[in-house]
Amino acid sequence: MTKFFLSASILILGLVFSHIVTAQNPETAEKARSTVFQVAVNGKPMQFDQGVIMAYTVKEDGSLTITAQTTTDILNTNIIALNITPTETSKKITKGEYKILPEDAVTTYLVRAEYYANTDGNSSYWWSNAAVVKGGSIVIDEITDSSIKGRFSFNGVLETEDGSMDSKNLVKITNGVFDLPLEIKSRLDPR
C-alpha cells in the first residue's frame, strides 16, 4: 500500500511539476500572448479582433503569409492578406523592409498585399499591383520561429470581374501593425 501511495505521489508531483515548467517555458508563453492586428482603410481604423488572424511560413519555399478577417462571417467580412515570397528557396525572410515592386522588377522577394471587402456575399478585391499603383511595403521588426512583429502599408487597385485594373478605384491601407504567433506549415500537410 505504501508503494501505491509513493507511486501516486510521484505521479501527481510529476504532473504538477510539468505544469509549472510549461507555464514558465518562454516558448509556451510566446504562443499564449495576445495577437495584434491593426490597420486603417482609407483613413478609418478597422477592427480585426472578431475574425481569424494568422501568420505562417511555408516549409517548402520559405514564403510568409499573414491574413486577418474582421469577422468569421465570410459573406460579410473584410480581409487583409500580406505575402512575401523569396525568389530562391535559399533566401530567408528576416528583419527588414520588403518593398512592393512591379513583378518584372523583382529580384529577391515578391511582395504582395491584398484587401477584400465582402458584403452579403458580394466581393470587391484590391491588390498592390505596383505596375499600376505605387507605394507600399511590409516591415518586419522582429521574427522568431514562433512569432512575428511588424508594420505595413500599401495602395491597392481594384481588380474588376474581367481581370482588368480600375486605376480610378483605389484603396489606401495605412498604419498597419501586427504582432502575431508564427506557425510553420507544409504544402504537403492535409488541410
Tab-separated table of C-alpha atoms in Angstrom, residues 16-183:
chain	number	residue	atom	x	y	z
A	16	VAL	CA	2.286	19.445	-11.121
A	17	PHE	CA	5.977	19.985	-11.896
A	18	SER	CA	5.467	19.588	-15.655
A	19	HIS	CA	2.604	22.116	-15.466
A	20	ILE	CA	4.860	24.605	-13.668
A	21	VAL	CA	7.655	24.060	-16.194
A	22	THR	CA	5.209	24.537	-19.092
A	23	ALA	CA	3.892	27.771	-17.575
A	24	GLN	CA	7.434	29.107	-17.227
A	25	ASN	CA	8.595	27.945	-20.657
A	26	PRO	CA	9.194	31.105	-22.771
A	27	GLU	CA	8.074	29.301	-25.947
A	28	THR	CA	4.717	28.456	-24.366
A	29	ALA	CA	4.386	31.997	-23.037
A	30	GLU	CA	5.165	33.289	-26.554
A	31	LYS	CA	2.284	31.277	-28.032
A	32	ALA	CA	-0.071	32.373	-25.246
A	33	ARG	CA	0.417	36.115	-25.850
A	34	SER	CA	-2.389	38.015	-27.477
A	35	THR	CA	-2.460	38.759	-31.174
A	36	VAL	CA	-2.355	42.301	-32.517
A	37	PHE	CA	-3.543	43.329	-35.964
A	38	GLN	CA	-4.477	46.969	-36.601
A	39	VAL	CA	-4.949	48.951	-39.788
A	40	ALA	CA	-6.690	51.977	-41.283
A	41	VAL	CA	-8.578	51.652	-44.571
A	42	ASN	CA	-8.887	54.962	-46.434
A	43	GLY	CA	-8.052	56.769	-43.196
A	44	LYS	CA	-10.597	54.944	-40.992
A	45	PRO	CA	-9.442	52.429	-38.352
A	46	MET	CA	-10.813	48.938	-38.993
A	47	GLN	CA	-11.150	46.330	-36.235
A	48	PHE	CA	-9.822	42.829	-36.882
A	49	ASP	CA	-10.458	41.429	-33.399
A	50	GLN	CA	-13.574	39.324	-34.177
A	51	GLY	CA	-12.213	37.232	-37.045
A	52	VAL	CA	-9.465	34.786	-37.845
A	53	ILE	CA	-5.919	36.173	-37.773
A	54	MET	CA	-2.873	34.066	-38.606
A	55	ALA	CA	0.733	34.202	-39.729
A	56	TYR	CA	2.665	31.290	-41.164
A	57	THR	CA	5.715	30.386	-43.187
A	58	VAL	CA	5.648	27.629	-45.783
A	59	LYS	CA	8.245	24.955	-45.138
A	60	GLU	CA	8.879	24.174	-48.820
A	61	ASP	CA	9.603	27.681	-50.156
A	62	GLY	CA	10.097	29.894	-47.075
A	63	SER	CA	7.255	32.238	-48.039
A	64	LEU	CA	5.436	34.226	-45.354
A	65	THR	CA	1.676	34.827	-45.288
A	66	ILE	CA	-0.314	36.960	-42.852
A	67	THR	CA	-4.114	37.052	-43.100
A	68	ALA	CA	-6.729	38.809	-40.997
A	69	GLN	CA	-10.538	38.910	-41.161
A	70	THR	CA	-12.802	41.401	-39.404
A	71	THR	CA	-15.389	38.661	-38.654
A	72	THR	CA	-15.808	34.908	-39.082
A	73	ASP	CA	-18.847	35.512	-41.354
A	74	ILE	CA	-17.094	35.025	-44.691
A	75	LEU	CA	-20.021	36.622	-46.585
A	76	ASN	CA	-19.740	39.844	-44.541
A	77	THR	CA	-16.109	40.437	-43.725
A	78	ASN	CA	-13.096	42.497	-44.703
A	79	ILE	CA	-9.832	40.654	-45.268
A	80	ILE	CA	-6.219	41.780	-45.456
A	81	ALA	CA	-3.652	39.356	-46.876
A	82	LEU	CA	0.100	40.022	-46.912
A	83	ASN	CA	2.665	37.790	-48.610
A	84	ILE	CA	6.438	37.749	-49.026
A	85	THR	CA	7.863	35.021	-51.265
A	86	PRO	CA	11.615	34.567	-51.801
A	87	THR	CA	12.617	34.157	-55.451
A	88	GLU	CA	15.023	31.405	-54.349
A	89	THR	CA	14.356	28.872	-51.575
A	90	SER	CA	17.829	29.554	-50.151
A	91	LYS	CA	16.758	33.106	-49.230
A	92	LYS	CA	15.273	33.593	-45.755
A	93	ILE	CA	12.782	36.183	-44.577
A	94	THR	CA	14.439	38.168	-41.815
A	95	LYS	CA	14.089	41.510	-40.052
A	96	GLY	CA	13.883	44.414	-42.518
A	97	GLU	CA	11.759	46.251	-45.075
A	98	TYR	CA	10.209	44.404	-48.023
A	99	LYS	CA	9.016	46.847	-50.700
A	100	ILE	CA	6.145	46.149	-53.039
A	101	LEU	CA	7.599	46.341	-56.563
A	102	PRO	CA	6.285	45.561	-60.046
A	103	GLU	CA	6.647	41.815	-60.624
A	104	ASP	CA	9.063	42.305	-63.548
A	105	ALA	CA	11.388	44.311	-61.239
A	106	VAL	CA	11.557	41.641	-58.515
A	107	THR	CA	14.980	40.085	-57.930
A	108	THR	CA	14.934	38.747	-54.358
A	109	TYR	CA	11.420	38.828	-52.814
A	110	LEU	CA	7.982	39.059	-54.386
A	111	VAL	CA	5.852	41.174	-52.019
A	112	ARG	CA	2.095	41.382	-52.421
A	113	ALA	CA	-0.748	42.816	-50.337
A	114	GLU	CA	-4.493	42.418	-50.842
A	115	TYR	CA	-7.708	43.849	-49.428
A	116	TYR	CA	-11.114	42.197	-49.831
A	117	ALA	CA	-14.449	43.767	-48.872
A	118	ASN	CA	-17.325	41.282	-48.707
A	119	THR	CA	-20.923	42.405	-48.115
A	120	ASP	CA	-23.807	39.923	-48.370
A	121	GLY	CA	-21.618	37.659	-50.492
A	122	ASN	CA	-20.632	40.421	-52.941
A	123	SER	CA	-16.893	40.860	-53.009
A	124	SER	CA	-14.585	43.648	-54.128
A	125	TYR	CA	-10.855	42.999	-54.420
A	126	TRP	CA	-7.952	45.450	-54.391
A	127	TRP	CA	-4.305	44.450	-54.605
A	128	SER	CA	-0.911	46.083	-54.613
A	129	ASN	CA	-0.316	45.902	-58.354
A	130	ALA	CA	2.810	48.083	-58.379
A	131	ALA	CA	2.747	48.277	-62.180
A	132	VAL	CA	-0.478	50.312	-61.836
A	133	VAL	CA	-0.302	51.975	-58.404
A	134	LYS	CA	2.888	52.801	-56.494
A	135	GLY	CA	3.676	52.560	-52.837
A	136	GLY	CA	3.786	50.095	-50.069
A	137	SER	CA	5.910	47.783	-48.028
A	138	ILE	CA	5.907	45.221	-45.251
A	139	VAL	CA	8.409	45.900	-42.480
A	140	ILE	CA	9.398	43.056	-40.175
A	141	ASP	CA	10.644	44.448	-36.877
A	142	GLU	CA	11.080	41.070	-35.143
A	143	ILE	CA	10.835	37.468	-36.322
A	144	THR	CA	11.497	34.200	-34.470
A	145	ASP	CA	10.473	30.605	-35.109
A	146	SER	CA	7.255	31.256	-33.166
A	147	SER	CA	6.378	34.965	-33.546
A	148	ILE	CA	6.454	37.919	-35.914
A	149	LYS	CA	6.041	41.633	-35.334
A	150	GLY	CA	5.962	44.453	-37.854
A	151	ARG	CA	4.203	47.159	-39.854
A	152	PHE	CA	2.727	47.584	-43.320
A	153	SER	CA	1.049	49.984	-45.724
A	154	PHE	CA	0.055	49.802	-49.356
A	155	ASN	CA	-2.110	51.269	-52.081
A	156	GLY	CA	-4.461	48.798	-53.725
A	157	VAL	CA	-6.053	48.987	-57.152
A	158	LEU	CA	-9.476	47.420	-57.786
A	159	GLU	CA	-9.415	44.338	-59.968
A	160	THR	CA	-12.686	44.102	-61.894
A	161	GLU	CA	-14.566	40.882	-62.671
A	162	ASP	CA	-12.948	40.665	-66.108
A	163	GLY	CA	-9.457	40.874	-64.543
A	164	SER	CA	-8.686	44.426	-65.644
A	165	MET	CA	-7.415	47.090	-63.237
A	166	ASP	CA	-9.620	50.075	-62.381
A	167	SER	CA	-6.896	52.629	-61.600
A	168	LYS	CA	-9.520	55.212	-60.582
A	169	ASN	CA	-10.808	52.944	-57.779
A	170	LEU	CA	-8.013	52.764	-55.199
A	171	VAL	CA	-7.842	51.798	-51.538
A	172	LYS	CA	-5.224	53.236	-49.195
A	173	ILE	CA	-4.117	50.911	-46.380
A	174	THR	CA	-2.112	52.729	-43.689
A	175	ASN	CA	-0.926	52.369	-40.093
A	176	GLY	CA	-0.846	48.586	-40.362
A	177	VAL	CA	0.637	46.896	-37.289
A	178	PHE	CA	0.900	43.201	-36.425
A	179	ASP	CA	2.294	41.177	-33.531
A	180	LEU	CA	1.349	37.542	-34.048
A	181	PRO	CA	2.249	33.952	-33.270
A	182	LEU	CA	4.033	32.410	-36.275
A	183	GLU	CA	3.424	28.854	-37.452
